[in-house]
């Protein structure tokens, strides 16, 4: 099949296109044109099946299934449609040579990276072409597509059929609700029927329930089969989506906890045990959350069309309620919970559920009966699956089911919604909707008989800071409402009828914690100076401007880590240089004279980008992530450092490269930065590295001769040192950042920095651990960059320390055998924090920032 040139201009090989996505043929094979005219024309007869929202890209599909994608310019998506005028709309039939898009070449040339236009055959292809020379738009053949790439139409009704190659699923948690919803969202863009095949099983790619029922886990091989007029494009893009997915957003941003083992039944009849899913102590009165009992008539007195109308109205009302919930949680800047309810909305549109429910209605059943029967059957199937994550999602389906039933059949027994003060909720399960709407002024904790540490409810509890148990002894459901109980979310216990002495002890511990927090907050704007006069910087880890404001309010000495990836995540294209600059400048203005350390883009591994396709990796955590992406895709790194270098600040801006593991990576990244600085004629900037891998710590003395500072990322350093994934369900509890092996690497880094006059900080989770503060100071760390709530408490802890004492403690812990021994010795030292001051510290007291 002949593809006609859509533009006049010079032909260019894709491999010479200055964009790796096209140059590496990730989208497909084809040619590029450096245009001499400004009207994009159709390369063949066909139908418009895609016009990008930014109007810079369009796809034409021939009736035989052949597709051609045309992409005008490079980085033109950032123009958001400026300069482009479509002459057709989605679904239009077009003739070869017909104008598709007119564009302002002069404007685009000024604002975009290049006007080079790609003409691509998506997916695998066999093309015949000649390189070099020029072509006339609408007249000359650009290339030919070989036989076998597309299949002839088999049925006018269904269209062509297509299958993808097998692809390995790289999601560590498998294809559960959220990635399944993402797949469904994409699948719905195609007219074709699409199936997902796993072994001998198949499921509907447009049905979340159907996909989850396949129980697709990490490492499983799947493929796509489609039939319809856009089948080829469908299987190609669905396969690409799976290749891009690495980790679900909720599991990325939420705390990753191993599911604790149940403690078994207690010998104390007043103690009921479960699984601690959110730590903390609470004392309060039981409020039993009962599930509604719906009055449902099985046989309908209406005809089928009327019952279907009743069901559709209830579904629409539930959709509206969920939209309101999404708006509510987004206003609270909680994108993860908004995604949960987005998945619930997909369930309300799930074709498998609706088909089964309508089938029951066709048999003469009422809408309420049909809906409950359908959701019960599907939830039952999910609950029986071996995959714990998928089984937990049956709770989501039951939540959606009840939401719709509330509008189909009034419950005969409603829950008692009048909460007592200091309520501890007891339930068989709590839905995500119920946890979102908890009254925090009254609820102090909850306990369920189902669920686990990976459920949405558990994640929500931790984000709220509510003590919580799951998988509790079913006897908790029999506790009389109003009974006084103590809930221990760390030990996984619920104690009935606590004695006055036990209640007094809990109250004492709670009061101590509150008093300490309030006292620390009063002094949070005072510097953190040890008892022997050493100033320690306590900075903040932040992700956006709002975090920066909170950091200033809480007394942070600056920002020790700006996670710049917040600008890159949860979007469909990369942020422009101007967009980045404006955000960095806003944060610098908020901080005033306080220092700001900006980490360059740190994605890959557990933080993929939708718009940055990457080939599948056997182990993404040991693959292309952190600075390796910046070096592999230098245009991304160059754009970011230019934006940072443009920032004006009362304090010097610091740039930090993540995941540096070799001296060569550091030098290559520094060279790119220096080239851009010279081009911009910007003043010198302090440049440092994250110490996250053992090789960097072991070579710290060499690095310290070249870098301006070190910031130790203890989360990754710990998992790479111990060779244990900190998100692994069985190993996570062993990933202890206070293990002596990790502490020795921290000490090596600190000593190297101090030797060469370079400041050394810790920005990983260990810096926020109050039990680690004196050890880190004793190892030579002089800056702690911590989570926002930890700022006042960490400052207070520093003031309790004397460097001479903590240096002695640090020497001792380095000779211990494991993290448990380190914690035990640290706890013992707590009672000896204030003896008479000793000699002058052996480490320098202060190292100024460069």
mmCIF file of N, CA, C and O in Angstrom, residues 693-750:
data_model
loop_
_atom_site.group_PDB
_atom_site.id
_atom_site.type_symbol
_atom_site.label_atom_id
_atom_site.label_comp_id
_atom_site.label_asym_id
_atom_site.label_seq_id
_atom_site.Cartn_x
_atom_site.Cartn_y
_atom_site.Cartn_z
ATOM 1 N N UNK A 693 23.315 4.689 46.696
ATOM 2 C CA UNK A 693 23.800 3.350 46.378
ATOM 3 C C UNK A 693 25.152 3.139 47.062
ATOM 4 O O UNK A 693 25.924 4.090 47.235
ATOM 5 N N UNK A 694 25.459 1.910 47.460
ATOM 6 C CA UNK A 694 26.707 1.656 48.189
ATOM 7 C C UNK A 694 27.956 2.113 47.450
ATOM 8 O O UNK A 694 28.912 2.577 48.067
ATOM 9 N N UNK A 695 27.980 1.995 46.116
ATOM 10 C CA UNK A 695 29.186 2.372 45.369
ATOM 11 C C UNK A 695 29.549 3.832 45.609
ATOM 12 O O UNK A 695 30.734 4.184 45.697
ATOM 13 N N UNK A 696 28.561 4.693 45.727
ATOM 14 C CA UNK A 696 28.821 6.115 45.937
ATOM 15 C C UNK A 696 29.375 6.357 47.333
ATOM 16 O O UNK A 696 30.306 7.147 47.516
ATOM 17 N N UNK A 697 28.803 5.691 48.323
ATOM 18 C CA UNK A 697 29.299 5.841 49.693
ATOM 19 C C UNK A 697 30.731 5.329 49.808
ATOM 20 O O UNK A 697 31.582 5.946 50.457
ATOM 21 N N UNK A 698 31.013 4.202 49.163
ATOM 22 C CA UNK A 698 32.356 3.627 49.220
ATOM 23 C C UNK A 698 33.378 4.516 48.520
ATOM 24 O O UNK A 698 34.570 4.494 48.857
ATOM 25 N N UNK A 699 32.929 5.296 47.534
ATOM 26 C CA UNK A 699 33.811 6.205 46.796
ATOM 27 C C UNK A 699 33.642 7.657 47.259
ATOM 28 O O UNK A 699 34.066 8.588 46.567
ATOM 29 N N UNK A 700 33.064 7.842 48.421
ATOM 30 C CA UNK A 700 32.726 9.195 48.871
ATOM 31 C C UNK A 700 33.942 10.103 48.938
ATOM 32 O O UNK A 700 33.857 11.297 48.626
ATOM 33 N N UNK A 701 35.080 9.580 49.329
ATOM 34 C CA UNK A 701 36.280 10.414 49.431
ATOM 35 C C UNK A 701 36.673 10.978 48.071
ATOM 36 O O UNK A 701 37.143 12.114 47.967
ATOM 37 N N UNK A 702 36.461 10.185 47.011
ATOM 38 C CA UNK A 702 36.768 10.649 45.655
ATOM 39 C C UNK A 702 35.726 11.665 45.202
ATOM 40 O O UNK A 702 36.054 12.731 44.663
ATOM 41 N N UNK A 703 34.447 11.341 45.407
ATOM 42 C CA UNK A 703 33.378 12.262 45.022
ATOM 43 C C UNK A 703 33.514 13.597 45.746
ATOM 44 O O UNK A 703 33.254 14.666 45.174
ATOM 45 N N UNK A 704 33.907 13.557 47.017
ATOM 46 C CA UNK A 704 33.961 14.772 47.835
ATOM 47 C C UNK A 704 34.952 15.788 47.294
ATOM 48 O O UNK A 704 34.866 16.975 47.614
ATOM 49 N N UNK A 705 35.879 15.359 46.466
ATOM 50 C CA UNK A 705 36.844 16.280 45.870
ATOM 51 C C UNK A 705 36.235 17.070 44.710
ATOM 52 O O UNK A 705 36.827 18.034 44.232
ATOM 53 N N UNK A 706 35.036 16.645 44.249
ATOM 54 C CA UNK A 706 34.438 17.305 43.084
ATOM 55 C C UNK A 706 33.059 17.903 43.370
ATOM 56 O O UNK A 706 32.701 18.923 42.792
ATOM 57 N N UNK A 707 32.264 17.259 44.222
ATOM 58 C CA UNK A 707 30.904 17.754 44.456
ATOM 59 C C UNK A 707 30.921 18.861 45.501
ATOM 60 O O UNK A 707 31.884 19.015 46.252
ATOM 61 N N UNK A 708 29.833 19.635 45.558
ATOM 62 C CA UNK A 708 29.726 20.692 46.562
ATOM 63 C C UNK A 708 29.066 20.214 47.846
ATOM 64 O O UNK A 708 29.221 20.835 48.890
ATOM 65 N N UNK A 709 28.284 19.146 47.751
ATOM 66 C CA UNK A 709 27.639 18.625 48.954
ATOM 67 C C UNK A 709 27.126 17.216 48.688
ATOM 68 O O UNK A 709 26.992 16.785 47.539
ATOM 69 N N UNK A 710 26.841 16.504 49.794
ATOM 70 C CA UNK A 710 26.210 15.184 49.747
ATOM 71 C C UNK A 710 24.857 15.267 50.463
ATOM 72 O O UNK A 710 24.751 15.911 51.518
ATOM 73 N N UNK A 711 23.859 14.576 49.948
ATOM 74 C CA UNK A 711 22.606 14.380 50.670
ATOM 75 C C UNK A 711 22.279 12.891 50.585
ATOM 76 O O UNK A 711 22.150 12.343 49.487
ATOM 77 N N UNK A 712 22.179 12.252 51.733
ATOM 78 C CA UNK A 712 22.046 10.792 51.777
ATOM 79 C C UNK A 712 20.573 10.403 51.760
ATOM 80 O O UNK A 712 19.799 10.799 52.631
ATOM 81 N N UNK A 713 20.208 9.616 50.754
ATOM 82 C CA UNK A 713 18.841 9.099 50.650
ATOM 83 C C UNK A 713 18.773 7.728 51.293
ATOM 84 O O UNK A 713 19.079 6.718 50.655
ATOM 85 N N UNK A 714 18.383 7.676 52.559
ATOM 86 C CA UNK A 714 18.500 6.423 53.314
ATOM 87 C C UNK A 714 17.504 5.355 52.868
ATOM 88 O O UNK A 714 17.750 4.167 53.078
ATOM 89 N N UNK A 715 16.400 5.747 52.248
ATOM 90 C CA UNK A 715 15.428 4.737 51.827
ATOM 91 C C UNK A 715 16.030 3.804 50.781
ATOM 92 O O UNK A 715 16.023 2.581 50.922
ATOM 93 N N UNK A 716 16.559 4.399 49.702
ATOM 94 C CA UNK A 716 17.172 3.579 48.665
ATOM 95 C C UNK A 716 18.498 2.991 49.130
ATOM 96 O O UNK A 716 18.826 1.851 48.807
ATOM 97 N N UNK A 717 19.283 3.759 49.867
ATOM 98 C CA UNK A 717 20.572 3.240 50.329
ATOM 99 C C UNK A 717 20.370 1.965 51.143
ATOM 100 O O UNK A 717 21.143 1.010 51.026
ATOM 101 N N UNK A 718 19.319 1.932 51.947
ATOM 102 C CA UNK A 718 19.054 0.751 52.776
ATOM 103 C C UNK A 718 18.678 -0.449 51.929
ATOM 104 O O UNK A 718 19.199 -1.554 52.110
ATOM 105 N N UNK A 719 17.767 -0.260 50.976
ATOM 106 C CA UNK A 719 17.320 -1.416 50.193
ATOM 107 C C UNK A 719 18.420 -1.920 49.264
ATOM 108 O O UNK A 719 18.531 -3.117 49.018
ATOM 109 N N UNK A 720 19.273 -1.020 48.765
ATOM 110 C CA UNK A 720 20.363 -1.485 47.910
ATOM 111 C C UNK A 720 21.464 -2.151 48.735
ATOM 112 O O UNK A 720 22.113 -3.090 48.278
ATOM 113 N N UNK A 721 21.681 -1.676 49.950
ATOM 114 C CA UNK A 721 22.702 -2.280 50.810
ATOM 115 C C UNK A 721 22.287 -3.673 51.265
ATOM 116 O O UNK A 721 23.086 -4.618 51.248
ATOM 117 N N UNK A 722 21.020 -3.808 51.658
ATOM 118 C CA UNK A 722 20.528 -5.093 52.166
ATOM 119 C C UNK A 722 19.974 -5.990 51.067
ATOM 120 O O UNK A 722 19.596 -7.133 51.339
ATOM 121 N N UNK A 723 19.921 -5.474 49.832
ATOM 122 C CA UNK A 723 19.373 -6.236 48.699
ATOM 123 C C UNK A 723 17.958 -6.723 48.998
ATOM 124 O O UNK A 723 17.597 -7.861 48.729
ATOM 125 N N UNK A 724 17.150 -5.836 49.590
ATOM 126 C CA UNK A 724 15.759 -6.136 49.921
ATOM 127 C C UNK A 724 14.879 -4.989 49.454
ATOM 128 O O UNK A 724 15.102 -3.838 49.830
ATOM 129 N N UNK A 725 13.887 -5.305 48.634
ATOM 130 C CA UNK A 725 12.936 -4.312 48.166
ATOM 131 C C UNK A 725 12.104 -3.837 49.346
ATOM 132 O O UNK A 725 11.428 -4.626 50.002
ATOM 133 N N UNK A 726 12.136 -2.532 49.622
ATOM 134 C CA UNK A 726 11.410 -2.006 50.781
ATOM 135 C C UNK A 726 9.902 -2.087 50.620
ATOM 136 O O UNK A 726 9.167 -1.839 51.561
ATOM 137 N N UNK A 727 9.430 -2.431 49.414
ATOM 138 C CA UNK A 727 8.003 -2.625 49.219
ATOM 139 C C UNK A 727 7.593 -4.079 49.181
ATOM 140 O O UNK A 727 6.423 -4.390 48.981
ATOM 141 N N UNK A 728 8.546 -5.000 49.398
ATOM 142 C CA UNK A 728 8.243 -6.433 49.314
ATOM 143 C C UNK A 728 7.385 -6.857 50.507
ATOM 144 O O UNK A 728 7.691 -6.533 51.654
ATOM 145 N N UNK A 729 6.320 -7.608 50.201
ATOM 146 C CA UNK A 729 5.362 -7.937 51.253
ATOM 147 C C UNK A 729 5.955 -8.778 52.372
ATOM 148 O O UNK A 729 5.503 -8.709 53.509
ATOM 149 N N UNK A 730 6.968 -9.580 52.068
ATOM 150 C CA UNK A 730 7.557 -10.447 53.091
ATOM 151 C C UNK A 730 8.835 -9.868 53.690
ATOM 152 O O UNK A 730 9.175 -10.148 54.837
ATOM 153 N N UNK A 731 9.559 -9.064 52.917
ATOM 154 C CA UNK A 731 10.875 -8.597 53.355
ATOM 155 C C UNK A 731 10.869 -7.194 53.946
ATOM 156 O O UNK A 731 11.832 -6.801 54.599
ATOM 157 N N UNK A 732 9.803 -6.434 53.688
ATOM 158 C CA UNK A 732 9.806 -5.019 54.069
ATOM 159 C C UNK A 732 10.117 -4.810 55.542
ATOM 160 O O UNK A 732 10.803 -3.857 55.903
ATOM 161 N N UNK A 733 9.623 -5.702 56.392
ATOM 162 C CA UNK A 733 9.840 -5.504 57.829
ATOM 163 C C UNK A 733 11.304 -5.669 58.228
ATOM 164 O O UNK A 733 11.720 -5.262 59.307
ATOM 165 N N UNK A 734 12.111 -6.279 57.343
ATOM 166 C CA UNK A 734 13.540 -6.447 57.638
ATOM 167 C C UNK A 734 14.387 -5.303 57.091
ATOM 168 O O UNK A 734 15.589 -5.242 57.356
ATOM 169 N N UNK A 735 13.778 -4.422 56.284
ATOM 170 C CA UNK A 735 14.526 -3.321 55.669
ATOM 171 C C UNK A 735 14.665 -2.209 56.699
ATOM 172 O O UNK A 735 13.836 -1.309 56.784
ATOM 173 N N UNK A 736 15.714 -2.261 57.483
ATOM 174 C CA UNK A 736 15.916 -1.368 58.622
ATOM 175 C C UNK A 736 17.087 -0.422 58.329
ATOM 176 O O UNK A 736 18.235 -0.853 58.197
ATOM 177 N N UNK A 737 16.774 0.855 58.234
ATOM 178 C CA UNK A 737 17.816 1.839 57.926
ATOM 179 C C UNK A 737 18.824 2.001 59.058
ATOM 180 O O UNK A 737 19.886 2.596 58.857
ATOM 181 N N UNK A 738 18.518 1.479 60.251
ATOM 182 C CA UNK A 738 19.481 1.530 61.361
ATOM 183 C C UNK A 738 20.350 0.272 61.432
ATOM 184 O O UNK A 738 21.026 0.049 62.433
ATOM 185 N N UNK A 739 20.327 -0.523 60.372
ATOM 186 C CA UNK A 739 21.231 -1.674 60.324
ATOM 187 C C UNK A 739 22.670 -1.149 60.295
ATOM 188 O O UNK A 739 22.976 -0.178 59.594
ATOM 189 N N UNK A 740 23.578 -1.766 61.059
ATOM 190 C CA UNK A 740 24.957 -1.255 61.109
ATOM 191 C C UNK A 740 25.623 -1.124 59.743
ATOM 192 O O UNK A 740 26.452 -0.226 59.533
ATOM 193 N N UNK A 741 25.281 -1.984 58.781
ATOM 194 C CA UNK A 741 25.891 -1.886 57.455
ATOM 195 C C UNK A 741 25.526 -0.563 56.780
ATOM 196 O O UNK A 741 26.362 0.063 56.109
ATOM 197 N N UNK A 742 24.284 -0.135 56.960
ATOM 198 C CA UNK A 742 23.850 1.144 56.392
ATOM 199 C C UNK A 742 24.516 2.296 57.132
ATOM 200 O O UNK A 742 24.984 3.260 56.516
ATOM 201 N N UNK A 743 24.568 2.197 58.450
ATOM 202 C CA UNK A 743 25.184 3.260 59.244
ATOM 203 C C UNK A 743 26.663 3.436 58.908
ATOM 204 O O UNK A 743 27.179 4.566 58.907
ATOM 205 N N UNK A 744 27.352 2.342 58.598
ATOM 206 C CA UNK A 744 28.766 2.451 58.216
ATOM 207 C C UNK A 744 28.935 3.219 56.910
ATOM 208 O O UNK A 744 29.884 3.990 56.748
ATOM 209 N N UNK A 745 28.012 3.019 55.973
ATOM 210 C CA UNK A 745 28.078 3.763 54.710
ATOM 211 C C UNK A 745 27.770 5.241 54.926
ATOM 212 O O UNK A 745 28.374 6.117 54.284
ATOM 213 N N UNK A 746 26.849 5.534 55.834
ATOM 214 C CA UNK A 746 26.554 6.933 56.171
ATOM 215 C C UNK A 746 27.781 7.582 56.797
ATOM 216 O O UNK A 746 28.153 8.719 56.469
ATOM 217 N N UNK A 747 28.424 6.833 57.700
ATOM 218 C CA UNK A 747 29.614 7.373 58.365
ATOM 219 C C UNK A 747 30.740 7.630 57.365
ATOM 220 O O UNK A 747 31.430 8.659 57.443
ATOM 221 N N UNK A 748 30.937 6.733 56.415
ATOM 222 C CA UNK A 748 31.983 6.923 55.398
ATOM 223 C C UNK A 748 31.713 8.195 54.591
ATOM 224 O O UNK A 748 32.622 8.980 54.307
ATOM 225 N N UNK A 749 30.456 8.402 54.239
ATOM 226 C CA UNK A 749 30.087 9.585 53.455
ATOM 227 C C UNK A 749 30.300 10.858 54.265
ATOM 228 O O UNK A 749 30.853 11.849 53.770
ATOM 229 N N UNK A 750 29.853 10.839 55.526
ATOM 230 C CA UNK A 750 29.982 12.019 56.381
ATOM 231 C C UNK A 750 31.442 12.383 56.605
ATOM 232 O O UNK A 750 31.829 13.558 56.535
#
